[in-house]
Each structure stands twice: as structure tokens, then as C-alpha cells.
Coordinates of C-alpha atoms and ligand atoms in Angstrom, one line a residue:
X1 CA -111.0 38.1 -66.6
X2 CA -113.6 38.4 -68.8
X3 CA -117.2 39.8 -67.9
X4 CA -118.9 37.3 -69.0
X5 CA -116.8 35.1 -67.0
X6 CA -117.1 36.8 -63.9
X7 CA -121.2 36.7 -63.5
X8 CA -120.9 33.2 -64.6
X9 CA -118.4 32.2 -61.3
X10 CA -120.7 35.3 -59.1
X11 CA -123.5 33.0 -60.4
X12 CA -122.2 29.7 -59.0
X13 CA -121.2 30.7 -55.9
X14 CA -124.3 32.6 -55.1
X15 CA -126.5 29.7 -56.2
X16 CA -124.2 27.2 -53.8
X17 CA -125.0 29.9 -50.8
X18 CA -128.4 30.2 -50.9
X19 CA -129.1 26.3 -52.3
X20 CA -131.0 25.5 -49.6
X21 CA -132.7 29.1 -48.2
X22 CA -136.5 28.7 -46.4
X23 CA -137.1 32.2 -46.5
X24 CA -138.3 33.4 -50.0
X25 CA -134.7 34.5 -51.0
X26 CA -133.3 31.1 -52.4
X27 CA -131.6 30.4 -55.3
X28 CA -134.6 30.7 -57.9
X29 CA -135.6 34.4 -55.9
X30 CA -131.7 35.4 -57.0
X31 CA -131.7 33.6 -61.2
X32 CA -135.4 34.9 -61.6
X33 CA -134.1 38.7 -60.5
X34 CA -131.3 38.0 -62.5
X35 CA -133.3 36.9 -65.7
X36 CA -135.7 39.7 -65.0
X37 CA -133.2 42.7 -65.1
X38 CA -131.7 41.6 -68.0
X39 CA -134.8 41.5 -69.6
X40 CA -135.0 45.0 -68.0
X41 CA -132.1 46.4 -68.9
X42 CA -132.5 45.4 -72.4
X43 CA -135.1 48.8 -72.8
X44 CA -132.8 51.0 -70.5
X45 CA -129.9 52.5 -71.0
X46 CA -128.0 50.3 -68.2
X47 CA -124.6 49.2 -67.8
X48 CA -125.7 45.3 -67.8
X49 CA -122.4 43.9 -66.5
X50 CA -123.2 46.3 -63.1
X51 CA -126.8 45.4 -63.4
X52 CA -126.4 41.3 -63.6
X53 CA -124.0 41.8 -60.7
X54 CA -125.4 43.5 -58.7
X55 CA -128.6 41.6 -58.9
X56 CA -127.1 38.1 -58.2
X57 CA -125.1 39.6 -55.3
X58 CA -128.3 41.9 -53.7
X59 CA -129.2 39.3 -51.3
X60 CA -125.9 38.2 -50.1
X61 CA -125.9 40.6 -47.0
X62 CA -129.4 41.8 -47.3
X63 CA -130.5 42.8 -43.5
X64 CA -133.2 40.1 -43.4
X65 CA -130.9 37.7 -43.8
X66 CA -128.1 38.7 -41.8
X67 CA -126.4 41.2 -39.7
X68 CA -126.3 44.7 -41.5
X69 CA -123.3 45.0 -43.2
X70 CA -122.0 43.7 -46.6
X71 CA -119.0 41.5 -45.9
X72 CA -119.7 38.6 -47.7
X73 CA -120.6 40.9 -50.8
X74 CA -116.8 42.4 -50.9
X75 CA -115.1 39.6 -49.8
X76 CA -116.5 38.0 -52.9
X77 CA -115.8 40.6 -54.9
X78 CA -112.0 40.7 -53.7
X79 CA -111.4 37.4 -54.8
X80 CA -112.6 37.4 -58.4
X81 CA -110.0 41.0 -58.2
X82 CA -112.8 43.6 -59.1
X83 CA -111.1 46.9 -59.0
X84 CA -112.1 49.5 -56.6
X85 CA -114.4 51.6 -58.4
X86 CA -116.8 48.4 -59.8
X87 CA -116.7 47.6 -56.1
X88 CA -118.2 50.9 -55.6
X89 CA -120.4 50.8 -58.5
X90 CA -122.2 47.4 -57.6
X91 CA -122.1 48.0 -53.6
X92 CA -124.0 50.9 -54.8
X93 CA -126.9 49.5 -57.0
X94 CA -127.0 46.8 -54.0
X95 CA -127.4 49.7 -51.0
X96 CA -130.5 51.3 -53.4
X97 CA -132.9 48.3 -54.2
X98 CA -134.2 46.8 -50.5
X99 CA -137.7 48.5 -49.4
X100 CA -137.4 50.4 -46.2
X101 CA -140.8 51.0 -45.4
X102 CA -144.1 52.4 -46.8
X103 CA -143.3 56.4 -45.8
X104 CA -139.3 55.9 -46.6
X105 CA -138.4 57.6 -50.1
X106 CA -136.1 54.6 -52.1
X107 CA -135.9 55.9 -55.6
X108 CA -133.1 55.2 -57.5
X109 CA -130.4 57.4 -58.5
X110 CA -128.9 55.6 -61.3
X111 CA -130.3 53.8 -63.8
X112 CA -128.6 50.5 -63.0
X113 CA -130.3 50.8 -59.2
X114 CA -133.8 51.5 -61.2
X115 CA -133.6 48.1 -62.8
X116 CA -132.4 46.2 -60.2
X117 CA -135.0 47.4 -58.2
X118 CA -138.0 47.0 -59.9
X119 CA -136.7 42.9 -60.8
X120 CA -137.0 42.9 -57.4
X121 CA -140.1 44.0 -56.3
X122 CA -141.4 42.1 -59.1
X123 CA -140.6 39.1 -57.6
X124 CA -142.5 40.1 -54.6
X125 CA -145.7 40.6 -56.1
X126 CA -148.2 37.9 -57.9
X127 CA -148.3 34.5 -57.8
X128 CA -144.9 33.9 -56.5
X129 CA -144.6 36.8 -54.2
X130 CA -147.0 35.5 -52.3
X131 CA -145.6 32.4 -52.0
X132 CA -142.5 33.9 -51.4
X133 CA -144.2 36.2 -48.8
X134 CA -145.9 33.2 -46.5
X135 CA -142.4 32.0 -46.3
X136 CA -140.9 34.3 -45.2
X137 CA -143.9 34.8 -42.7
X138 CA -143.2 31.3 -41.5
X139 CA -139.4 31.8 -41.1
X140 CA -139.6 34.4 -38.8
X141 CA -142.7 32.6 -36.9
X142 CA -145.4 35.2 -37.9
X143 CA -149.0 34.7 -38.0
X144 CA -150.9 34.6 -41.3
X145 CA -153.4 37.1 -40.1
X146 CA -154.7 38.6 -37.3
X147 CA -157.5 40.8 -37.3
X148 CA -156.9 42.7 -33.9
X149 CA -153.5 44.3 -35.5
X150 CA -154.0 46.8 -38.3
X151 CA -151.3 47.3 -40.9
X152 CA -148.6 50.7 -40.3
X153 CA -147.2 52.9 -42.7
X154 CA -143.3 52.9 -41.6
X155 CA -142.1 56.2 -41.5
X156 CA -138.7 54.6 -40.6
X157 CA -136.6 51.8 -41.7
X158 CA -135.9 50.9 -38.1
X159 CA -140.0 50.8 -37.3
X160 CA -139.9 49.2 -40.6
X161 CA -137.0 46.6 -39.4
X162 CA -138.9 46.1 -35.8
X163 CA -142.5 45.0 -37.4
X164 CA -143.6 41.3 -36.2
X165 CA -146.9 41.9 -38.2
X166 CA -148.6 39.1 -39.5
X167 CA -147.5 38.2 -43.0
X168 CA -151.2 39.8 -44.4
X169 CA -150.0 43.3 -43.4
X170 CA -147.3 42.9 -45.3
X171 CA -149.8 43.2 -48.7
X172 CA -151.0 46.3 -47.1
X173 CA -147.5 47.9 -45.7
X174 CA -145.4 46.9 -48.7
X175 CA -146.6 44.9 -51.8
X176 CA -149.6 46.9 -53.0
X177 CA -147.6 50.1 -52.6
X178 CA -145.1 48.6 -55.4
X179 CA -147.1 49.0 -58.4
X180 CA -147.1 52.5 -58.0
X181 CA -143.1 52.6 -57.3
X182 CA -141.6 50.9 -60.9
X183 CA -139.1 52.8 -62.0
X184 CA -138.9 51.6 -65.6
X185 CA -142.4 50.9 -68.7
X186 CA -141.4 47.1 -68.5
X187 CA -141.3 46.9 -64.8
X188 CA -144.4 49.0 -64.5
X189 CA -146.3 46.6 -67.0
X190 CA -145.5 43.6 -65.5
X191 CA -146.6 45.2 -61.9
X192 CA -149.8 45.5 -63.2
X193 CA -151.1 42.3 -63.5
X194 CA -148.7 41.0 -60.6
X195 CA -151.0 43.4 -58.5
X196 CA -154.3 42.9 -59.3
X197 CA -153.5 38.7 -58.9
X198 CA -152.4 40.0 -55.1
X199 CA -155.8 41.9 -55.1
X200 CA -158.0 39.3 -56.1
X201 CA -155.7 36.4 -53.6
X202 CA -156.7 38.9 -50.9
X203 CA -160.2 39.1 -51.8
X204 CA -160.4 35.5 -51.8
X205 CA -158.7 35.4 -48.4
X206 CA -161.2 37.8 -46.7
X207 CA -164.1 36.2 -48.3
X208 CA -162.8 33.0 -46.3
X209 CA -162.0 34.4 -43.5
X210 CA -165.4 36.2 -43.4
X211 CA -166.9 33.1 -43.9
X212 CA -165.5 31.0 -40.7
X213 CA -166.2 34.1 -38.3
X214 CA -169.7 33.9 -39.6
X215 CA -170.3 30.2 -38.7
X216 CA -168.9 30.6 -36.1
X217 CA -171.5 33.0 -34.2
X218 CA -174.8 31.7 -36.0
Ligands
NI1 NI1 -134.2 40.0 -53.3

């Protein structure tokens, strides 16, 4: 079949799967990852058929969604008849994107992975990774802040996996770490301004939150 053909059908059934997803990792999470390593890959020297693959698949089996293990990934990919080694390829690229804590080394070892990666994270910082991070917060049941828990640098994925923080540590234990973590110039560039919108929203935040506890004791 043709490749062209094949991201096309991955693209369908992966927006049918996650059509209607309250977490952050809908539909839109997957075509906006998608559009964004493409626009990615264009500067890198990338295979793009592994890259758009693996980036509409990434979520599929991800832990947050789902038990660890990546069975609806292959089963997919055993019925549009990928040969073994493209299995390999894209289970690969997949395995290398997900954040496993602040203290946890994830770089990349190929340059598929690197794009793949920093779409990713993109879409987990600025305007809409905020958004996407409050609901995420709210699908686990997580408070929005709490100011008697301080955020943790994981040294482990499994500490990492474990944390019910509320969802402001998250900025602290993840998201402002990312800018620093692009792998490619475009994915660097567009971290930039992602992160200092996250800086000034938590400004903002603490400034109101500040506020309340003041009128509260006068
Ligand atoms: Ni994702």
C-alpha cells in the first residue's frame, strides 16, 4: 500500500479512538503533533513516513492512558501489514518521546525520536498546554494548587508515575524544564515563546492567589 495511504487510514482510526478523550490527549493533541512534526521534520534530516507515524500512533498505548504495554499500537500496525522492521522502527520513535520525570535522561537517539519529541512537548507548553494540563489535572481528580505540597524533581519514572501533585507542580516538575530539552532550532524557537506565556500565566496565578490569602487575614 502506498505511504501516503497508510497515515491517511492510521489517521482515521486514531482520530475515531480518541474522538471523544477528556484528558488533554484527544484528537486535536494527536493532528496538532502530527502537523507540528511535519513542519519539524521539514528542517531535519528525518524519515517523514516513520515520523508522521509514529506521531499519530504515540498516544495510543501511552501509560497515562492505559495499562503499560503497546498492544493496540501493533495490533494496528498488523492489520495495515507493516513489515517487521517499520514495526520496529515506529515502536521505537514511540518508546523515546513520553517524559519520565525531571532527573530521568530522555534524549533521543535517532533523529525521527528527536522530532517526535519536541512536537510533543510543544504541545504541552503555552497557551494550549495549559489547557491541556488542567485537564488532565481534572481527569485524574487533582487539585489546582496546593500550597502545603512543594513540587519534586523525579529521579524515577516510577516516582514520576506515582505523583498525585496538584496540576501547578506540574509547571514546576515538567513544563518549564522543556524549553531547555528541544532537540531540534524549530522546536527550540517555538519553546521560547510557549515558555515565557507559561511564565507569565503562573505569575498571574500567584499574584491571585496572593491576593485572596491576603484578604483573607486583614
Ligand atoms: Ni502526546
Amino acid at each position: 500500500m502506498e505511504k501516503e495511504n497508510l497515515i491517511q487510514q492510521t489517521a482515521d482510526y486514531v482520530q475515531s479512538y480518541f474522538e471523544q478523550e477528556g484528558s488533554g490527549h484527544d484528537w486535536w493533541h494527536i493532528y496538532r503533533v502530527w502537523q507540528m512534526t511535519r513542519r519539524i521534520a521539514m528542517k531535519e534530516d528525518a524519515n517523514l513516513f516513520f515520523v508522521e507515524m509514529a506521531a499519530l500512533l504515540h498516544d495510543l498505548d501511552d501509560w497515562k492512558l492505559t495499562s503499560h504495554s503497546n498492544s493496540k499500537t501493533v495490533a494496528w500496525m498488523n492489520q495495515i501489514r507493516l513489515n517487521e522492521s517499520d514495526h520496529t522502527r515506529i515502536q521505537t520513535i514511540i518508546d523515546e518521546v513520553s517524559f519520565k520525570g525531571a532527573e530521568v535522561d530522555t534524549t533521543p537517539n535517532s533523529p525521527e525520536a528527536r522530532v517526535v519529541q519536541d512536537a510533543d512537548r510543544l504541545d504541552a507548553m503555552g497557551a494550549i498546554g495549559i489547557a491541556r494540563t488542567f485537564a488532565y489535572g481534572g481527569h485524574k481528580n487533582r487539585l489546582i494548587f496546593d500550597p502545603e505540597v512543594q513540587p519534586q524533581m523525579h529521579a524515577s519514572f516510577s516516582d514520576y508515575q506515582k505523583s498525585t501533585a496538584p496540576t501547578i507542580n506540574h509547571f514546576y516538575e515538567k513544563l518549564l524544564l522543556l524549553k531547555d530539552r528541544m532537540n531540534t532550532k524549530t522546536g527550540q524557537k517555538i519553546a521560547k515563546k510557549r515558555h515565557q506565556f507559561m511564565e507569565l500565566y503562573l505569575k498571574h496565578f500567584f499574584q491571585e492567589w496572593n491576593m485572596n490569602e491576603q484578604l483573607l487575614t486583614s
